Structure formats: structure tokens, C-alpha cells
Coordinates of C-alpha atoms in Angstrom, one line a residue:
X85 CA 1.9 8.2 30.6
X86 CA 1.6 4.4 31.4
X87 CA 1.3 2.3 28.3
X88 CA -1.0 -0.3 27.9
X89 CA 1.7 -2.4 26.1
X90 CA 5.1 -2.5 27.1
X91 CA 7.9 -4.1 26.1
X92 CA 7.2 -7.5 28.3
X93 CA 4.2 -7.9 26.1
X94 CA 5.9 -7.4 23.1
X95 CA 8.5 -9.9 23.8
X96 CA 6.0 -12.6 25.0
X97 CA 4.3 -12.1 22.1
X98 CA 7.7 -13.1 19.9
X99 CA 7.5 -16.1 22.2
X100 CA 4.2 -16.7 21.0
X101 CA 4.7 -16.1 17.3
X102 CA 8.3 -17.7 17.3
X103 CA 7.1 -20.7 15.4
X104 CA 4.2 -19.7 13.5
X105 CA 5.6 -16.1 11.5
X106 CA 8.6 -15.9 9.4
X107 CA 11.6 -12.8 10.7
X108 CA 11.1 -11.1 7.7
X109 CA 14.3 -9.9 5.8
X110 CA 16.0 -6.4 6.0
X111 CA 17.0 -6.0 2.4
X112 CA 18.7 -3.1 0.6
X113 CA 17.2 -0.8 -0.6
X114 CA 20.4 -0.1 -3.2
X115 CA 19.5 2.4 -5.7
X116 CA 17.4 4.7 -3.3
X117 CA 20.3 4.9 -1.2
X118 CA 22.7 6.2 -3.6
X119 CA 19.9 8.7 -4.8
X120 CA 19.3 10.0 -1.4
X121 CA 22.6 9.5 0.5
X122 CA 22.0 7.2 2.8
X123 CA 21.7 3.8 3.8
X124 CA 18.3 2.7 3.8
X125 CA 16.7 -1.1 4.2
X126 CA 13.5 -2.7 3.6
X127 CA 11.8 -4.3 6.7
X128 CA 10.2 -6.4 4.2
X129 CA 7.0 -7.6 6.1
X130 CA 5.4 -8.0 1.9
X131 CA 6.7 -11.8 2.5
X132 CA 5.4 -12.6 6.0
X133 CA 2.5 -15.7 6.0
X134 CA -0.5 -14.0 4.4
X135 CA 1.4 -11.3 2.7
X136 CA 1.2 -8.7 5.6
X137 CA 2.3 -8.0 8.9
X138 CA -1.2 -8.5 10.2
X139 CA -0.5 -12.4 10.9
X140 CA 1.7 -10.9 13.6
X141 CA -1.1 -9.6 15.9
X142 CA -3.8 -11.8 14.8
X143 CA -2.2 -14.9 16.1
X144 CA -1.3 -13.2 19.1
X145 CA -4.5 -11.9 19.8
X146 CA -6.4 -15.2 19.8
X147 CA -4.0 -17.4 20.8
X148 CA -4.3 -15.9 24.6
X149 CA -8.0 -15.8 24.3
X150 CA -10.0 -17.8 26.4
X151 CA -11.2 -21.9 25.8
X152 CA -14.8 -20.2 25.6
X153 CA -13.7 -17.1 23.3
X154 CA -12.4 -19.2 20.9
X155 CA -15.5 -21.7 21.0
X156 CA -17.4 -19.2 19.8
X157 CA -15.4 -18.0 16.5
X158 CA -14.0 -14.6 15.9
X159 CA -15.1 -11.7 13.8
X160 CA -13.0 -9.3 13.0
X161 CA -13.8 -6.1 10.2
X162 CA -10.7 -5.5 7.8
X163 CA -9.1 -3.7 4.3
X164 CA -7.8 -6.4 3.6
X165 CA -4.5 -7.5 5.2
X166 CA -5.9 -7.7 8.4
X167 CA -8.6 -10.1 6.9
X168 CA -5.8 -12.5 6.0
X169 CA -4.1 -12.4 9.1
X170 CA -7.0 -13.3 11.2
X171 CA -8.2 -16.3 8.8
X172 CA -4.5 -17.5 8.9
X173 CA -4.4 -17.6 12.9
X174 CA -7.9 -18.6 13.0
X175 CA -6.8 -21.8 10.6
X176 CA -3.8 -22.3 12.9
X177 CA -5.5 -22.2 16.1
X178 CA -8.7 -24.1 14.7
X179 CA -11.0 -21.6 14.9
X180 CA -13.9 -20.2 12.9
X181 CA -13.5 -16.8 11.4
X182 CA -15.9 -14.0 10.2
X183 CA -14.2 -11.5 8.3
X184 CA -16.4 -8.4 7.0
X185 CA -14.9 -6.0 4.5
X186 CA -15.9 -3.1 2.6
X187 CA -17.4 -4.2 -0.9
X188 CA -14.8 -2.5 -2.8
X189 CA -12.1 -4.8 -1.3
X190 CA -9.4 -5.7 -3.5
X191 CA -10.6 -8.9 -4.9
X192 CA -7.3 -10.8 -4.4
X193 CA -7.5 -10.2 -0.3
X194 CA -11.2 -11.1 -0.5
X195 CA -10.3 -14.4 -3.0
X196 CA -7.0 -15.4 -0.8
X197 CA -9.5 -14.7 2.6
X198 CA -12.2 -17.2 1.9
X199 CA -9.9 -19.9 0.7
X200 CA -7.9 -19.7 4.4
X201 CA -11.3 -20.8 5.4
X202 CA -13.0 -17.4 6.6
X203 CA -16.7 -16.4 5.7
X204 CA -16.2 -13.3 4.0
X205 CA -19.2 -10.8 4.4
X206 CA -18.9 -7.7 2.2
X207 CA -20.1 -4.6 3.7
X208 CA -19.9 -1.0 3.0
X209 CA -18.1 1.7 1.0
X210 CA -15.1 2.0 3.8
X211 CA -13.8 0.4 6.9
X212 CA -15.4 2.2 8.9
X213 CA -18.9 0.9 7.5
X214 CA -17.0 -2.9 7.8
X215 CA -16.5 -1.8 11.9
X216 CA -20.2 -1.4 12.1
X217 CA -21.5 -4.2 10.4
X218 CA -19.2 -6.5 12.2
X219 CA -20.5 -5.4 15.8
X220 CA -23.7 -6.3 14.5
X221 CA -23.2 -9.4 13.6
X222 CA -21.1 -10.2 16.8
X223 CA -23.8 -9.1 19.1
X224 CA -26.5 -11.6 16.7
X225 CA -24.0 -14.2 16.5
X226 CA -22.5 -14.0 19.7
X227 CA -19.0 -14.1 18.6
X228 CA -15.7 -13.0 19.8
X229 CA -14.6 -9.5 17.9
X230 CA -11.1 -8.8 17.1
X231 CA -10.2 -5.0 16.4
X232 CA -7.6 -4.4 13.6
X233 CA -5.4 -2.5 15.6
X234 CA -7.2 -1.0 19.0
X235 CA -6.0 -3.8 21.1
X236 CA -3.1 -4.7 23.0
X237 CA -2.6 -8.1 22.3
X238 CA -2.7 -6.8 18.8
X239 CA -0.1 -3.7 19.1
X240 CA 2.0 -6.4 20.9
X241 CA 1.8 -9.2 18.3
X242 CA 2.7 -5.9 15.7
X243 CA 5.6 -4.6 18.2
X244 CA 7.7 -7.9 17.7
X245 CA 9.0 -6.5 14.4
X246 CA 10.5 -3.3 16.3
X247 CA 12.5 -6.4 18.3
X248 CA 13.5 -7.6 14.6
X249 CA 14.6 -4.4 13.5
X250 CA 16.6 -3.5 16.2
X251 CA 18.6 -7.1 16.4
X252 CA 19.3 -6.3 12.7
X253 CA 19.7 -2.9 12.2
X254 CA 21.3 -1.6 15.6
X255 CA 23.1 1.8 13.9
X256 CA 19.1 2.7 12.8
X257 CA 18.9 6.1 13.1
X258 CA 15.5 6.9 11.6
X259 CA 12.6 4.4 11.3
X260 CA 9.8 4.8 9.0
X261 CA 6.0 3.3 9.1
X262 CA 2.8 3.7 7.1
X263 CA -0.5 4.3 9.1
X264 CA -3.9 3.2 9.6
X265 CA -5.4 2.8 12.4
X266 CA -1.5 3.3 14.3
X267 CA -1.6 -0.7 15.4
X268 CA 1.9 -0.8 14.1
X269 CA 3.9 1.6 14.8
X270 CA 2.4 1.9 18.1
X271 CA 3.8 -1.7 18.7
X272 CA 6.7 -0.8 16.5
X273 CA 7.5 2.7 18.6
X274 CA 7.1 1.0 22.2
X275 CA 10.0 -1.7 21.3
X276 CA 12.4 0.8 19.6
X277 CA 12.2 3.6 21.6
X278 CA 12.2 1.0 24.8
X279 CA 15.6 -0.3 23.4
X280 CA 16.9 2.5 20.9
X281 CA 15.3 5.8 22.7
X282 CA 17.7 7.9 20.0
X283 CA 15.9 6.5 16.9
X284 CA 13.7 8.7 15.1
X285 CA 10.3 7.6 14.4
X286 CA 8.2 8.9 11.2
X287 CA 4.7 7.9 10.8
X288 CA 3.0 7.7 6.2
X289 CA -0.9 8.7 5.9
X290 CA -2.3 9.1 2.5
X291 CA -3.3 12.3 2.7
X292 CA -6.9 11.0 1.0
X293 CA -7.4 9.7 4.8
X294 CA -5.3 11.6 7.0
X295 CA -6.6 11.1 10.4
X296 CA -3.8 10.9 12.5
X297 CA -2.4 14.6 12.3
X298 CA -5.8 15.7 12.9
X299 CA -6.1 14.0 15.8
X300 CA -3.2 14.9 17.4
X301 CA -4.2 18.4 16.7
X302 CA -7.1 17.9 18.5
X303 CA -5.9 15.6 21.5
X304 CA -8.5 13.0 21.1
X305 CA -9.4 10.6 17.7
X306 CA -11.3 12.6 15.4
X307 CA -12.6 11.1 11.6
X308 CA -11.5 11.9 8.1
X309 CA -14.1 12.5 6.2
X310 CA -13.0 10.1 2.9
X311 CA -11.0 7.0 2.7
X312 CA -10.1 7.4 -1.5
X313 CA -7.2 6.0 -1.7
X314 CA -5.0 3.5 -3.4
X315 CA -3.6 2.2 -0.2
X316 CA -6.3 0.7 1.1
X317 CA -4.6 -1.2 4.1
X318 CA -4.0 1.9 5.8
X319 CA -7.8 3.5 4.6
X320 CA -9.2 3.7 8.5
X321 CA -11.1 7.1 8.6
X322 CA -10.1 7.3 12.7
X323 CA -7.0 6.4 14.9
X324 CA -8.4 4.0 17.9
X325 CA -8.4 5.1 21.7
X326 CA -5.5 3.2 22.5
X327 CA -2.8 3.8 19.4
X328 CA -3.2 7.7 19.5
X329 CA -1.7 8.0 22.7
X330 CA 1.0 6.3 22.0
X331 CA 1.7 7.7 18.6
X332 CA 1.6 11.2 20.3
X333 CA 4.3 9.8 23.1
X334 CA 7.0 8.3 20.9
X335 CA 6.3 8.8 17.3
X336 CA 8.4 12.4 16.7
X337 CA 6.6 12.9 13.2
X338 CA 3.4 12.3 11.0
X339 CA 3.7 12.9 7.2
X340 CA 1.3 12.7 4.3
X341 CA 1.9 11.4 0.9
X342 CA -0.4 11.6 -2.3
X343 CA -2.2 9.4 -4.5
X344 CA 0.6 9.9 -7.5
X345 CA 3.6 9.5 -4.7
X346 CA 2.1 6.6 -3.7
X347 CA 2.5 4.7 -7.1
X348 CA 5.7 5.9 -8.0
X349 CA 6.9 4.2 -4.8
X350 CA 5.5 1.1 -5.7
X351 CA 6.7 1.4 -8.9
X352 CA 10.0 2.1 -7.7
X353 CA 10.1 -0.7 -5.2
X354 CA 9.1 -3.5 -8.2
X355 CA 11.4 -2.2 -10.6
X356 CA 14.4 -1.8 -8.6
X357 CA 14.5 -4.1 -5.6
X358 CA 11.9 -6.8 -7.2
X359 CA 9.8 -6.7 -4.3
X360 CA 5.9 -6.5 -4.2
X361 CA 4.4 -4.3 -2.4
X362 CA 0.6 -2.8 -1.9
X363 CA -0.5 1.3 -1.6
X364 CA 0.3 0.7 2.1
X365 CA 2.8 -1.3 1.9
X366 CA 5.0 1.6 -0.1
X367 CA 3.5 4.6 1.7
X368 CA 7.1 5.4 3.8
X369 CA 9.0 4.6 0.1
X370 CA 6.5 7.6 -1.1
X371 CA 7.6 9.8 1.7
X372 CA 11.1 9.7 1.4
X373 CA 11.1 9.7 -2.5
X374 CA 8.7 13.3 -2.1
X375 CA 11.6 14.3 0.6
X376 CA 8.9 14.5 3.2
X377 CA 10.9 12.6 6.3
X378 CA 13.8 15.5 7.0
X379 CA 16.3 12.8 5.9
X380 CA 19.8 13.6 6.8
X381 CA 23.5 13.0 5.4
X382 CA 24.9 9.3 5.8
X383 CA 21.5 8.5 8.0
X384 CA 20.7 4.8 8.6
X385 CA 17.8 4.4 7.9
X386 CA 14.9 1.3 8.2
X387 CA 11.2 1.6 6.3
X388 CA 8.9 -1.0 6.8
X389 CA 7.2 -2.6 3.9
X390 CA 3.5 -3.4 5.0
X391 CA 2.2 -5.7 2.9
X392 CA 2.4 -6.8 -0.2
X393 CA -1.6 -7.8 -1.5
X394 CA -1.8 -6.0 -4.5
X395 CA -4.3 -6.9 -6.9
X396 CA -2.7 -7.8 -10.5
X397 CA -4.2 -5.6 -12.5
X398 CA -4.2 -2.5 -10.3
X399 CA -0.4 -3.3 -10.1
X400 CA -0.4 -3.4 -14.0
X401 CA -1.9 0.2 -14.0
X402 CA 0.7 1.0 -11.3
X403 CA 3.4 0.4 -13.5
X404 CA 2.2 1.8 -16.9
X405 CA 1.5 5.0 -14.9
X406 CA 5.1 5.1 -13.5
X407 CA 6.3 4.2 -16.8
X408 CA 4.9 7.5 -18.7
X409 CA 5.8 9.5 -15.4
X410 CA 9.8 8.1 -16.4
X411 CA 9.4 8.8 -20.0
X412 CA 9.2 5.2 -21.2
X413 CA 5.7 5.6 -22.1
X414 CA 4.6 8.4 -24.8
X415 CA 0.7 9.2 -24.8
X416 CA 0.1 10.8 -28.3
X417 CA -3.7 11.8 -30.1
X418 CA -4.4 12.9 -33.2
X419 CA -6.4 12.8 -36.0
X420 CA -6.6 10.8 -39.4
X421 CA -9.1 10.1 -42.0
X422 CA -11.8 7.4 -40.9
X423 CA -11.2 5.3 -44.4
X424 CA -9.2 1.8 -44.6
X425 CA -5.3 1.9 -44.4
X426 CA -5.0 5.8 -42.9
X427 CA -4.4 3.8 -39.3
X428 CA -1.9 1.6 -41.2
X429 CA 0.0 4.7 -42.4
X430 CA 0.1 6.3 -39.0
X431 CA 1.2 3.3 -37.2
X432 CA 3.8 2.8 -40.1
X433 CA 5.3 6.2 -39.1
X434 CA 5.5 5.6 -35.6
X435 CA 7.4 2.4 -36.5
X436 CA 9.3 4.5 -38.7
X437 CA 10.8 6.5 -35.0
X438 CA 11.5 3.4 -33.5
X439 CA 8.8 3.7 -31.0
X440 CA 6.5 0.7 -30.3
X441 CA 2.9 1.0 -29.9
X442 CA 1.5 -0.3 -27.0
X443 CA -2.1 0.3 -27.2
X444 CA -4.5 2.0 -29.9
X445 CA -7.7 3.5 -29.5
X446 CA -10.2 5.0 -31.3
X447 CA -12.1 8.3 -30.3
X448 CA -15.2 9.5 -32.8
X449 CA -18.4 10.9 -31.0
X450 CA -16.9 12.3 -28.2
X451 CA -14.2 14.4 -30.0
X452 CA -17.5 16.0 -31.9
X453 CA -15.0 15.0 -35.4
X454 CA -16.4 15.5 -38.6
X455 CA -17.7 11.9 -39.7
X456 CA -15.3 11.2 -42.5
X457 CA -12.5 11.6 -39.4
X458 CA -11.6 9.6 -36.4
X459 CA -9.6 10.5 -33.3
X460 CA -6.8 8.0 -32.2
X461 CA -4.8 8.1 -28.9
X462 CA -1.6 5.7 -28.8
X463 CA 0.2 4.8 -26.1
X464 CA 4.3 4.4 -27.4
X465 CA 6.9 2.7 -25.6
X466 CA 9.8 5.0 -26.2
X467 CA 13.5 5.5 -24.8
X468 CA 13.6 8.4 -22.8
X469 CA 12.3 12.6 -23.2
X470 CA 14.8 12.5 -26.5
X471 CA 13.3 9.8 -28.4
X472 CA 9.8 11.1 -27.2
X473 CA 10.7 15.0 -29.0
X474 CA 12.4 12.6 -32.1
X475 CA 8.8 10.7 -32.5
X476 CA 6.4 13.9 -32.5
X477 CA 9.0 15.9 -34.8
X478 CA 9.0 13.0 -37.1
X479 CA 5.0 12.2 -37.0
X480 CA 4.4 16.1 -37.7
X481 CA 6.6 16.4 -40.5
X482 CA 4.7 13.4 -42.1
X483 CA 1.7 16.2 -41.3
X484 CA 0.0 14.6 -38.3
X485 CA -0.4 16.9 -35.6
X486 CA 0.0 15.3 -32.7
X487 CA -1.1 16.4 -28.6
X488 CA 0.8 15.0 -26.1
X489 CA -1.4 13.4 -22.8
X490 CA -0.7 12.8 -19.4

């Protein structure tokens, strides 16, 4: 098959992007390399300008489009990361930008859009809707669209970090990429395999919008029918035209991660290597903690870190969930008499363990209790599964009987 983006492209586009993106570190990844036995590194594209990797085909995209193109602004539909990248280059290049997203974008891509300068419009449930909405307003506006990912000035622009990894890491034996709509690994793919043809290439979905298998089941791009999912820069309910191709060509496998995977990686990637990353952004950490890559002995191995665009208090949720998940955080409920000082006791009992109480809440209607009782959950910070048994042994024998949550 001949590729609507070859290497060439790729490297003019690193001549194009040379001053205006950062070479993003390959970093570490320490203590998942001793637990899985081998040496794996963080292509960590969660510092690049804008937080993504997205800056790296936006710029390219529209700086090569024409005097008159540009004259007329750009609009371009986006999760998110994409969103930045095009106001970014659009700022850069002196352009105006339209950005339409899907009204339950995260508000810290939608804040950190509109002050690069873009008009944000806010548009559907999915990205999908966002595509829609956008070629509407292009045709009434008479604007210049720019596809997320189903272009080749885009897969180029994402292709100059396969150049980066393979300068860096030339002993990669296994390379691992999240996917949307398959703008970047496509770009990423035609680089490495051009220079590296031995390198393996695995492909992350979020199995709550899977497209990409399915599509290469059925030779053509077919839809998912949701796009729930906590990594919402890789939500696109369809592969484009131009990406499936070459994922089927020189991608050698597409995985799927859950929801709960998903946020144990990104757990796992703040709490041990201090880097942070988005849903997307950890979706190929997900897939190699769930052993879903066929990782081998000693391998070298290279994951790329999408973005980093989290919103703070989803990342807060992130990381409590993680933290019961590792036993640090015990969720308890009982029941205690609904008069003054009978919370006082119980929380003097829990102190008592040498667990500390995070939160407190009280539960009466909806536990149909008798009205002279109350229902209270705690979350306890605790040391580990032995402290956890210590602290219900010790609350039950001062007679409270106690339900563990999840």
C-alpha cells in the first residue's frame, strides 16, 4: 500500500516544528521496570507546549496552509488536547481559531483553550457531535477546518516524535501508543517502522470506545456506539479514512483497557515517577500494568505519555480511588445512635487503631434506619490490609459492626 505520509513528510515537518515544540524527555519509568522485568521509558509528550502532543500536528498543519486559508481562521472540533494545540499554533502563526467541543469537556482544556485566544463553542454529548457542529459552522463562516487526526500534515506533525524516539531510544524493542482517532501512532508507526522495521508496535483503546479493533475486523471505519470514558482525549467513536489504513499496515496489535485500569495507571504514573498525566495520556501504562501488551523478558520498551490535561479534581478522585485499591484508604459504615457525642465516641475508637479519618458522612433516610439511629460511612487512612483487619477487629470489639465498601 502507498502511504499518504511518509517519512519525508515527517522529517519536514521536524523542520517545521524545530523551533516552536519542545523534544520531550524519555524518562524512566523505574519502579514499573523492576515489577515487570524490563526496561521501560516514558516518551513524556504530558510536558510538550499546551500539555499534549497535539501542538505537534496543529502547527504543522497550518503553518503550510495557504495566505488565503489562513485569512480566513481555522476551526477545528476537539476532546480537548487537540483544542489546545490548534489555539497554541493558531496564536503562533497569528491566526484566528474556532474550537468546538463537547459540552462535557473537561473544564481545565476548555478554561486553558479560550485564554490562548480561541472561541470556544461547546457542542454535544461526544466528539463526534463536536465533528458535526464544526462543519456547520465552517460552511456559515466560511472557515478553514482542521481534522484532529485525518490529515496528513497532521499524522506528519504527530510522526516527528517516532524520529525522537528512535534518536533516543535505538535498542526499542516494543513501542506503545494510546488511540483515538489513530493520528498518532499512524505518524508514530510510519517513522519507526521506516527506521526500526523490528520494533513492535501496540496500539491502547478504552474499551468504553473501542473502535479501532472493530474496524479492522471489518476492513473499513465503523463507529462505537459510546464514548464513556475517563480518557477523553482518545473518546473518538470512529478511526478516520486515512489513519486505519495505516494502523492495519504497521501497527502489529490493538489492546483495550478498562475504566478501573485506566486510573490505576494514572495513579501509578503520579505517585511513582511524579509525572501528570490525563485518561489518555496513561492508557499504554494501563495496558502493560493489566499484562495486556505480550511483554517479554529484558524487552526495551518505549510508551508514550499523551497528554497531561487533567482536570484537578477528577485527578483528586483518581488518586483516592487508587488509594483504597492499594489498601491506604479503608471505607467502613455502620451504625450509631443519632444523639450528641455517639459520633464522638466512634471517631474516638477509630483514633484509638491509629487510623485517621479522612471523611465522615452521614446516611439516615436512605438506609430506611430507625429514627433514633443514623448511618455513617468513614473513609480511614490506614497502613496497609493489616492495619485495615486491626481497625475493624478493634471497632467491633467496642460493639460497632462495621461493613467494609469498595
Amino acid at each position: 500500500m502507498s502511504l499518504a505520509v511518509t517519512l519525508a513528510h515527517i522529517q519536514a515537518a521536524r523542520r517545521t516544528l524545530r523551533d516552536h515544540i519542545i523534544a520531550t524527555p524519555l524518562l524512566p519509568a523505574g519502579l514499573l521496570s523492576t515489577e515487570l522485568g524490563a526496561a521501560i521509558w516514558y516518551k513524556a509528550e504530558n510536558t510538550q507546549h499546551s500539555g499534549s502532543f497535539k501542538i505537534r500536528g496543529a502547527y504543522n498543519t497550518i503553518a503550510r496552509m495557504s495566505a488565503a486559508e489562513r485569512a480566513q481562521g481555522v476551526i477545528a472540533p476537539s476532546a480537548g488536547n487537540h483544542a489546545q494545540g490548534v489555539a497554541m499554533a493558531a496564536q503562533l502563526l497569528g491566526v484566528r481559531a474556532t474550537i468546538v467541543m463537547p459540552e462535557r469537556a473537561p473544564l481545565t482544556k476548555v478554561v486553558a483553550t479560550r485564554r490562548l485566544g480561541a472561541e470556544v463553542v461547546l457542542h454535544g454529548a461526544s466528539f463526534d457531535d463536536a465533528v458535526a457542529h464544526a462543519r456547520e459552522l465552517q460552511a456559515e463562516r466560511g472557515l478553514t477546518y482542521l481534522h484532529a487526526f485525518d490529515h496528513p500534515q497532521v499524522i506528519a506533525g504527530q510522526g516527528t516524535i517516532g524520529l525522537e524516539l528512535v534518536e533516543a531510544l535505538p535498542d526499542m524493542d516494543l513501542l506503545i501508543v494510546p488511540i483515538g482517532g489513530g493520528g498518532l501512532i499512524s505518524g508514530i508507526a510510519i517513522a519507526v517502522k521506516a527506521l526500526c522495521p523490528d520494533v513492535r508496535i501496540v496500539g491502547v483503546q478504552a474499551a468504553e470506545c473501542a473502535a479501532v479493533p472493530a474496524s479492522l475486523a471489518a476492513g473499513q471505519p465503523v463507529s462505537a456506539s459510546a464514548a464513556n470514558t475517563i480518557a477523553d482525549g482518545i473518546a473518538v467513536k470512529r478511526p478516520g479514512d486515512l489513519t486505519l489504513p495505516i494502523i492495519r499496515e504497521l501497527v502489529d496489535a490493538v489492546v483495550t483497557v478498562e475504566e478501573e485500569e485506566i486510573v490505576l495507571a494514572i495513579a501509578h504514573v503520579v505517585q511513582n515517577s511524579r509525572l501528570v498525566v490525563e485518561g489518555a495520556g496513561a492508557a499504554g501504562v494501563a495496558a502493560l500494568l493489566a499484562n495486556k501488551v505480550g511483554l517479554r523478558p529484558n524487552e526495551t520498551v518505549a510508551v508514550v505519555l499523551g497528554g497531561g490535561n487533567i482536570d484537578a479534581t477528577l485527578l483528586t478522585r483518581v488518586v483516592q480511588t487508587a488509594l483504597v485499591h492499594q489498601g491506604r484508604y479503608l471505607l467502613l459504615r455502620t451504625v450509631v445512635e443519632d444523639w450528641p457525642g455517639h459520633l464522638a465516641r466512634l471517631i474516638a475508637h477509630v483514633a484509638e487503631a491509629g487510623a485517621n479519618v479522612v471523611e465522615v458522612f452521614h446516611r439516615r433516610a436512605e438506609w430506611h434506619l430507625p429514627v433514633t439511629k443514623v448511618g455513617v460511612e468513614l473513609v480511614l487512612e490506614i497502613r496497609g490490609e493489616e492495619h485495615a483487619q486491626a481497625v475493624i477487629s478493634h471497632l467491633s470489639d467496642a460493639g460497632y459492626a462495621c461493613q467494609r465498601g469498595v
